[in-house]
Amino acid sequence: MKNQLPPSNEHEKTLGLFDLAILGIGAIIGTGILVLTGIVAAEDSGPAIVFSFLIAALASGLIGLCYSELTTSLPNSGSAFFYAWVAIGKFVAFLAGWTLIGVYVTTTATVANGWTGYVQSFLAVLGINLPHKFLVNPAAGGYVNLPAILMILLMTVILTRGTSESKVVNNFLVGVKIFIILLFIIISVQHVNPANWHPFLPYGYQGIFTGASAVFFSFLGFDALATSAEDAKDVGHTIPRAIILCLVVSTALYIIVSLVMTGVVPYKKLNVSEAMSYVLIAKGHDYVAEVVSLGAVLGIMAVVFAFIYAGSNILKSMSRSRFLPKGLATLNTKTQSPNRAIWLVGLAAAVFAGEFDLHYLALIANIGSLTVFLLISLIVIILRYRYPELKRPFKVPFGNVIPTCSIIICIVLLVSISLKAWLTYLIWLALGLIVYFSYSLRHADEFNFTKE
């Protein structure tokens, strides 16, 4: 067997360790910490949300190691789609890619929904009140979530300018987001009242796992890093280090913010999308809340940026392999960006963000994320048996123990997700099967390492 991948469109590799770490942190530190922390604490976990994040982080760490082995062995922008194509075959590969597209579209829409809450909070302090009908979806009594749509379209336009230019914008936005999170911690920690942490487990141990399932999609940043493999410099070293770095930073911030937030305000009062601003205002820090809201407005854009970028790379990889129409893989001659794929992901996310509520979108994203992560862990084991001679610049230690533990954790979290989410995911898969049997089956080839 030759360790040779099918030919791909070569272009300048522009992402170093810092850029990749920032991309991963930007994808992980977003809606989970700025929006879902309060909502999940109020509805699922209470103060024990800190354990929910720890469980999600533990699972993500194991999965991150699996990603590192696959990404460095098979550097390709297709992520789980490509790995499944190599390890199992084109049918499972298509289902993995189709699931990832749905995850990135719904996650982008979820993030944009939370972003609207901070925009509303920021403008309200300035005395500007946007029409409610244009801030919420039809199910909530409105017409459309217009701010979310406009923001997604703006990030889509920025991405079409190419990776080398747009990464500067992304790095700035992530920096802003980290600043306002640290500002929130510094100002709010003085108001922590340990009495608010009692009861610590108001929803029992089941609530911890339900909460972990609810916030798990926040850690999808690992896959965003994997999809950037073709743009990464020295992929064998930068990708594993970036994954570890962004996991450590992100988990630390999640835990600290969770403890501070539930310590300052009783968890039952945190069922709002702009939780950080709400906590600050509750303690009389109106001006700081305004800074945090503005920072969140800018920072959450980085998450949308990362997920549209990752989703378009999945589309590009699937199209280049003829699982989808090949035109979607076409790169812009000036920017070397897959603009057709970027616009398709961006427009789909804008529609979902405008018409569906945050919680519903998060449910879809969670089940898709966990399914993909389970598959990634399984593929590591399969590839070791099928292609033992494959060059692996990074290999997960302790044999198959870590991939197996990762699979078990994903299964535990999957069974904690509601039936509604499963039904929605199955509907999405049914639509994918129509595409597969009507197009992909006739056009896509079986993977072959020696394919020229």
C-alpha positions as semicolon CSV with decimal commas, in nm:
position;residue;x (nm);y (nm);z (nm)
1;M;0,000;0,000;0,000
2;K;0,126;0,346;-0,083
3;N;0,079;0,618;0,173
4;Q;-0,061;0,845;-0,090
5;L;-0,387;1,032;-0,085
6;P;-0,594;1,121;-0,386
7;P;-0,476;1,443;-0,546
8;S;-0,615;1,766;-0,409
9;N;-0,594;2,129;-0,505
10;E;-0,259;2,249;-0,365
11;H;-0,245;2,602;-0,231
12;E;-0,037;2,801;0,013
13;K;-0,057;2,680;0,373
14;T;-0,122;2,987;0,586
15;L;-0,227;2,864;0,934
16;G;0,037;2,827;1,206
17;L;0,002;2,703;1,565
18;F;-0,123;3,039;1,693
19;D;-0,381;3,072;1,415
20;L;-0,506;2,716;1,467
21;A;-0,526;2,752;1,845
22;I;-0,717;3,077;1,807
23;L;-0,947;2,912;1,551
24;G;-1,019;2,626;1,792
25;I;-1,070;2,854;2,094
26;G;-1,291;3,078;1,882
27;A;-1,504;2,778;1,788
28;I;-1,524;2,633;2,141
29;I;-1,554;2,951;2,347
30;G;-1,877;3,089;2,212
31;T;-2,240;3,007;2,264
32;G;-2,157;2,751;2,532
33;I;-2,002;3,005;2,766
34;L;-2,184;3,322;2,661
35;V;-2,534;3,183;2,611
36;L;-2,593;2,820;2,713
37;T;-2,419;2,833;3,052
38;G;-2,708;3,018;3,211
39;I;-2,982;2,833;3,026
40;V;-2,844;2,484;3,100
41;A;-2,780;2,576;3,464
42;A;-3,141;2,692;3,498
43;E;-3,306;2,403;3,317
44;D;-3,077;2,100;3,347
45;S;-2,786;2,104;3,592
46;G;-2,801;2,391;3,841
47;P;-2,460;2,483;3,990
48;A;-2,347;2,130;3,901
49;I;-2,313;2,255;3,545
50;V;-1,943;2,272;3,630
51;F;-1,947;1,888;3,631
52;S;-2,140;1,891;3,301
53;F;-1,859;2,091;3,144
54;L;-1,595;1,866;3,302
55;I;-1,760;1,556;3,154
56;A;-1,790;1,724;2,815
57;A;-1,427;1,836;2,841
58;L;-1,308;1,488;2,938
59;A;-1,488;1,338;2,641
60;S;-1,351;1,614;2,418
61;G;-0,997;1,552;2,540
62;L;-1,019;1,183;2,449
63;I;-1,180;1,266;2,116
64;G;-0,921;1,538;2,058
65;L;-0,644;1,278;2,082
66;C;-0,828;1,062;1,828
67;Y;-0,866;1,361;1,599
68;S;-0,493;1,430;1,630
69;E;-0,400;1,082;1,510
70;L;-0,638;1,095;1,214
71;T;-0,565;1,454;1,114
72;T;-0,188;1,406;1,112
73;S;-0,210;1,070;0,934
74;L;-0,466;1,181;0,674
75;P;-0,446;1,563;0,640
76;N;-0,758;1,660;0,452
77;S;-1,032;1,920;0,490
78;G;-1,302;1,653;0,492
79;S;-1,268;1,555;0,859
80;A;-1,497;1,265;0,961
81;F;-1,624;1,231;0,603
82;F;-1,278;1,169;0,466
83;Y;-1,166;0,944;0,752
84;A;-1,480;0,730;0,716
85;W;-1,424;0,708;0,340
86;V;-1,075;0,568;0,396
87;A;-1,161;0,338;0,686
88;I;-1,510;0,207;0,613
89;G;-1,641;0,301;0,270
90;K;-1,834;0,560;0,076
91;F;-2,179;0,497;0,226
92;V;-2,072;0,563;0,585
93;A;-1,848;0,844;0,457
94;F;-2,146;1,016;0,299
95;L;-2,355;0,981;0,615
96;A;-2,068;1,126;0,821
97;G;-2,024;1,419;0,584
98;W;-2,397;1,480;0,559
99;T;-2,424;1,477;0,938
100;L;-2,137;1,724;0,968
101;I;-2,299;1,962;0,721
102;G;-2,617;1,955;0,927
103;V;-2,419;2,005;1,248
104;Y;-2,231;2,306;1,115
105;V;-2,540;2,469;0,970
106;T;-2,746;2,422;1,289
107;T;-2,456;2,515;1,518
108;T;-2,396;2,834;1,322
109;A;-2,766;2,914;1,348
110;T;-2,767;2,837;1,722
111;V;-2,473;3,069;1,784
112;A;-2,635;3,345;1,581
113;N;-2,955;3,310;1,784
114;G;-2,762;3,368;2,105
115;W;-2,582;3,661;1,944
116;T;-2,912;3,841;1,893
117;G;-2,973;3,842;2,270
118;Y;-2,650;4,033;2,332
119;V;-2,724;4,278;2,049
120;Q;-3,063;4,346;2,204
121;S;-2,907;4,391;2,551
122;F;-2,638;4,627;2,420
123;L;-2,881;4,847;2,228
124;A;-3,135;4,855;2,511
125;V;-2,887;5,027;2,744
126;L;-2,841;5,294;2,475
127;G;-3,216;5,342;2,465
128;I;-3,256;5,168;2,131
129;N;-3,525;4,903;2,124
130;L;-3,551;4,702;1,804
131;P;-3,897;4,578;1,699
132;H;-3,959;4,251;1,883
133;K;-4,114;4,094;1,574
134;F;-3,774;4,111;1,401
135;L;-3,578;3,965;1,694
136;V;-3,749;3,628;1,737
137;N;-3,864;3,341;1,518
138;P;-4,228;3,269;1,428
139;A;-4,263;3,007;1,706
140;A;-4,186;3,283;1,960
141;G;-4,439;3,522;1,811
142;G;-4,213;3,712;1,572
143;Y;-4,153;3,730;1,199
144;V;-3,784;3,650;1,174
145;N;-3,459;3,680;1,372
146;L;-3,318;3,949;1,143
147;P;-2,996;4,040;1,333
148;A;-2,887;3,675;1,327
149;I;-2,942;3,653;0,952
150;L;-2,749;3,972;0,879
151;M;-2,454;3,870;1,096
152;I;-2,423;3,529;0,928
153;L;-2,426;3,692;0,586
154;L;-2,156;3,938;0,696
155;M;-1,929;3,656;0,816
156;T;-1,995;3,471;0,490
157;V;-1,879;3,771;0,288
158;I;-1,561;3,803;0,500
159;L;-1,481;3,435;0,447
160;T;-1,506;3,468;0,070
161;R;-1,205;3,701;0,086
162;G;-0,981;3,404;0,161
163;T;-0,816;3,240;0,462
164;S;-0,504;3,457;0,479
165;E;-0,705;3,781;0,504
166;S;-1,002;3,660;0,706
167;K;-0,787;3,493;0,975
168;V;-0,675;3,840;1,088
169;V;-1,038;3,935;1,150
170;N;-1,098;3,606;1,330
171;N;-0,793;3,645;1,557
172;F;-0,908;3,993;1,658
173;L;-1,262;3,876;1,737
174;V;-1,138;3,585;1,950
175;G;-0,910;3,825;2,140
176;V;-1,209;4,049;2,215
177;K;-1,410;3,750;2,337
178;I;-1,140;3,630;2,577
179;F;-1,103;3,986;2,711
180;I;-1,472;4,025;2,798
181;I;-1,484;3,679;2,959
182;L;-1,189;3,770;3,183
183;L;-1,351;4,108;3,255
184;F;-1,673;3,933;3,362
185;I;-1,480;3,701;3,595
186;I;-1,277;3,982;3,756
187;I;-1,579;4,206;3,818
188;S;-1,827;3,935;3,921
189;V;-1,611;3,716;4,145
190;Q;-1,640;3,969;4,430
191;H;-2,017;3,908;4,438
192;V;-2,000;3,529;4,465
193;N;-2,220;3,400;4,746
194;P;-2,155;3,031;4,822
195;A;-2,514;3,001;4,945
196;N;-2,625;3,022;4,579
197;W;-2,448;2,691;4,517
198;H;-2,693;2,509;4,743
199;P;-2,843;2,278;4,642
200;F;-2,550;2,195;4,416
201;L;-2,734;1,906;4,249
202;P;-3,094;2,030;4,223
203;Y;-3,166;1,804;3,925
204;G;-2,970;1,504;4,050
205;Y;-2,692;1,318;3,872
206;Q;-2,911;1,276;3,565
207;G;-2,911;1,654;3,536
208;I;-2,532;1,656;3,511
209;F;-2,536;1,421;3,211
210;T;-2,832;1,599;3,053
211;G;-2,638;1,924;3,090
212;A;-2,324;1,765;2,945
213;S;-2,523;1,652;2,642
214;A;-2,674;1,999;2,605
215;V;-2,340;2,182;2,601
216;F;-2,139;1,919;2,416
217;F;-2,173;2,078;2,073
218;S;-1,976;2,373;2,214
219;F;-1,665;2,154;2,186
220;L;-1,714;2,099;1,812
221;G;-1,412;2,328;1,770
222;F;-1,204;2,010;1,748
223;D;-1,367;1,926;1,419
224;A;-1,322;2,285;1,300
225;L;-0,949;2,233;1,352
226;A;-0,953;1,899;1,169
227;T;-1,120;2,057;0,866
228;S;-0,839;2,314;0,846
229;A;-0,569;2,049;0,801
230;E;-0,503;2,137;0,437
231;D;-0,433;2,500;0,534
232;A;-0,207;2,412;0,829
233;K;0,171;2,446;0,833
234;D;0,362;2,140;0,964
235;V;0,034;1,958;1,027
236;G;0,194;1,674;1,223
237;H;0,295;1,908;1,502
238;T;0,060;2,207;1,484
239;I;-0,276;2,025;1,485
240;P;-0,219;1,808;1,800
241;R;-0,067;2,100;1,991
242;A;-0,347;2,334;1,885
243;I;-0,611;2,083;1,998
244;I;-0,451;2,038;2,341
245;L;-0,396;2,413;2,385
246;C;-0,750;2,515;2,293
247;L;-0,898;2,240;2,513
248;V;-0,703;2,349;2,823
249;V;-0,784;2,718;2,778
250;S;-1,150;2,659;2,691
251;T;-1,220;2,415;2,975
252;A;-1,060;2,642;3,235
253;L;-1,273;2,936;3,122
254;Y;-1,594;2,727;3,114
255;I;-1,545;2,604;3,470
256;I;-1,456;2,943;3,616
257;V;-1,744;3,123;3,444
258;S;-1,990;2,851;3,553
259;L;-1,885;2,880;3,917
260;V;-1,893;3,260;3,916
261;M;-2,223;3,288;3,732
262;T;-2,413;3,044;3,954
263;G;-2,243;3,187;4,262
264;V;-2,354;3,543;4,192
265;V;-2,714;3,479;4,082
266;P;-2,942;3,187;4,182
267;Y;-2,934;2,936;3,899
268;K;-3,310;2,951;3,839
269;K;-3,279;3,315;3,729
270;L;-3,020;3,242;3,459
271;N;-3,260;3,123;3,190
272;V;-3,165;3,408;2,952
273;S;-2,952;3,409;2,638
274;E;-2,741;3,710;2,748
275;A;-2,648;3,555;3,087
276;M;-2,321;3,745;3,142
277;S;-2,481;4,084;3,092
278;Y;-2,776;3,981;3,308
279;V;-2,550;3,885;3,599
280;L;-2,355;4,212;3,578
281;I;-2,669;4,425;3,560
282;A;-2,816;4,237;3,856
283;K;-2,522;4,362;4,064
284;G;-2,532;4,720;3,934
285;H;-2,246;4,700;3,684
286;D;-2,440;4,851;3,395
287;Y;-2,138;5,000;3,215
288;V;-1,936;4,680;3,244
289;A;-2,239;4,489;3,119
290;E;-2,243;4,719;2,818
291;V;-1,876;4,642;2,746
292;V;-1,940;4,269;2,787
293;S;-2,243;4,284;2,557
294;L;-2,042;4,466;2,290
295;G;-1,757;4,217;2,329
296;A;-1,999;3,925;2,303
297;V;-2,155;4,080;1,993
298;L;-1,809;4,085;1,832
299;G;-1,674;3,765;1,988
300;I;-1,961;3,537;1,894
301;M;-1,898;3,639;1,534
302;A;-1,571;3,443;1,559
303;V;-1,768;3,125;1,630
304;V;-1,988;3,180;1,326
305;F;-1,673;3,247;1,123
306;A;-1,513;2,918;1,237
307;F;-1,820;2,704;1,172
308;I;-1,905;2,845;0,829
309;Y;-1,540;2,795;0,735
310;A;-1,544;2,434;0,861
311;G;-1,879;2,354;0,700
312;S;-1,765;2,487;0,363
313;N;-1,453;2,269;0,385
314;I;-1,669;1,962;0,438
315;L;-1,875;2,055;0,132
316;K;-1,558;2,119;-0,067
317;S;-1,410;1,782;0,026
318;M;-1,731;1,591;-0,050
319;S;-1,773;1,768;-0,382
320;R;-1,410;1,717;-0,482
321;S;-1,469;1,345;-0,427
322;R;-1,791;1,357;-0,633
323;F;-2,023;1,277;-0,342
324;L;-2,187;1,611;-0,425
325;P;-2,179;1,816;-0,749
326;K;-1,815;1,896;-0,830
327;G;-1,883;2,266;-0,882
328;L;-1,905;2,316;-0,505
329;A;-1,533;2,236;-0,479
330;T;-1,429;2,514;-0,716
331;L;-1,184;2,760;-0,560
332;N;-1,194;3,130;-0,634
333;T;-0,889;3,209;-0,849
334;K;-0,804;3,522;-0,649
335;T;-0,872;3,420;-0,289
336;Q;-0,835;3,039;-0,319
337;S;-1,154;3,005;-0,111
338;P;-1,443;2,768;-0,200
339;N;-1,691;3,053;-0,236
340;R;-1,981;2,843;-0,366
341;A;-1,956;2,610;-0,067
342;I;-1,917;2,905;0,171
343;W;-2,229;3,073;0,037
344;L;-2,432;2,750;0,048
345;V;-2,345;2,691;0,416
346;G;-2,392;3,058;0,501
347;L;-2,732;3,090;0,335
348;A;-2,861;2,765;0,488
349;A;-2,746;2,875;0,835
350;A;-2,909;3,216;0,787
351;V;-3,244;3,055;0,706
352;F;-3,229;2,829;1,013
353;A;-3,119;3,114;1,239
354;G;-3,405;3,332;1,123
355;E;-3,681;3,076;1,154
356;F;-3,600;2,837;1,443
357;D;-3,536;2,884;1,816
358;L;-3,204;2,836;1,994
359;H;-3,294;2,532;2,203
360;Y;-3,435;2,338;1,907
361;L;-3,125;2,409;1,698
362;A;-2,893;2,311;1,984
363;L;-3,066;1,972;2,015
364;I;-2,998;1,894;1,650
365;A;-2,637;2,007;1,673
366;N;-2,573;1,799;1,986
367;I;-2,686;1,466;1,850
368;G;-2,497;1,518;1,525
369;S;-2,179;1,621;1,709
370;L;-2,184;1,320;1,939
371;T;-2,252;1,083;1,650
372;V;-1,956;1,221;1,457
373;F;-1,728;1,207;1,761
374;L;-1,826;0,844;1,824
375;L;-1,747;0,762;1,461
376;I;-1,408;0,939;1,481
377;S;-1,307;0,725;1,779
378;L;-1,420;0,407;1,605
379;I;-1,229;0,498;1,288
380;V;-0,901;0,523;1,481
381;I;-0,940;0,157;1,581
382;I;-1,049;0,044;1,234
383;L;-0,762;0,222;1,056
384;R;-0,506;0,061;1,285
385;Y;-0,628;-0,282;1,180
386;R;-0,680;-0,205;0,811
387;Y;-0,369;0,004;0,749
388;P;-0,111;-0,071;1,022
389;E;0,173;0,058;0,801
390;L;0,012;0,402;0,754
391;K;0,253;0,673;0,866
392;R;0,121;0,828;1,190
393;P;0,313;1,142;1,298
394;F;0,101;1,137;1,614
395;K;-0,046;0,821;1,767
396;V;-0,292;0,803;2,057
397;P;-0,113;0,628;2,347
398;F;-0,228;0,316;2,538
399;G;-0,344;0,123;2,233
400;N;-0,721;0,120;2,183
401;V;-0,808;0,212;2,542
402;I;-0,862;0,584;2,481
403;P;-1,067;0,543;2,159
404;T;-1,282;0,281;2,337
405;C;-1,340;0,507;2,639
406;S;-1,430;0,788;2,400
407;I;-1,691;0,568;2,229
408;I;-1,848;0,472;2,564
409;I;-1,874;0,834;2,679
410;C;-2,038;0,938;2,351
411;I;-2,295;0,658;2,384
412;V;-2,377;0,761;2,743
413;L;-2,431;1,121;2,635
414;L;-2,632;1,019;2,328
415;V;-2,886;0,828;2,534
416;S;-2,935;1,141;2,747
417;I;-3,062;1,338;2,448
418;S;-3,435;1,375;2,389
419;L;-3,641;1,174;2,143
420;K;-3,724;1,497;1,958
421;A;-3,357;1,543;1,871
422;W;-3,328;1,184;1,748
423;L;-3,633;1,222;1,524
424;T;-3,496;1,544;1,377
425;Y;-3,160;1,381;1,310
426;L;-3,327;1,083;1,143
427;I;-3,526;1,316;0,917
428;W;-3,199;1,486;0,815
429;L;-3,043;1,145;0,744
430;A;-3,347;1,047;0,536
431;L;-3,296;1,354;0,318
432;G;-2,930;1,259;0,287
433;L;-3,017;0,909;0,172
434;I;-3,222;1,058;-0,111
435;V;-2,915;1,258;-0,221
436;Y;-2,688;0,956;-0,185
437;F;-2,893;0,712;-0,390
438;S;-2,990;0,968;-0,654
439;Y;-2,641;1,118;-0,705
440;S;-2,351;1,004;-0,485
441;L;-2,388;0,630;-0,545
442;R;-2,342;0,679;-0,920
443;H;-2,061;0,936;-0,909
444;A;-1,845;0,873;-0,602
445;D;-1,569;0,611;-0,613
446;E;-1,447;0,375;-0,345
447;F;-1,140;0,513;-0,171
448;N;-0,808;0,391;-0,305
449;F;-0,473;0,491;-0,157
450;T;-0,297;0,435;-0,489
451;K;-0,545;0,646;-0,687
452;E;-0,353;0,888;-0,911
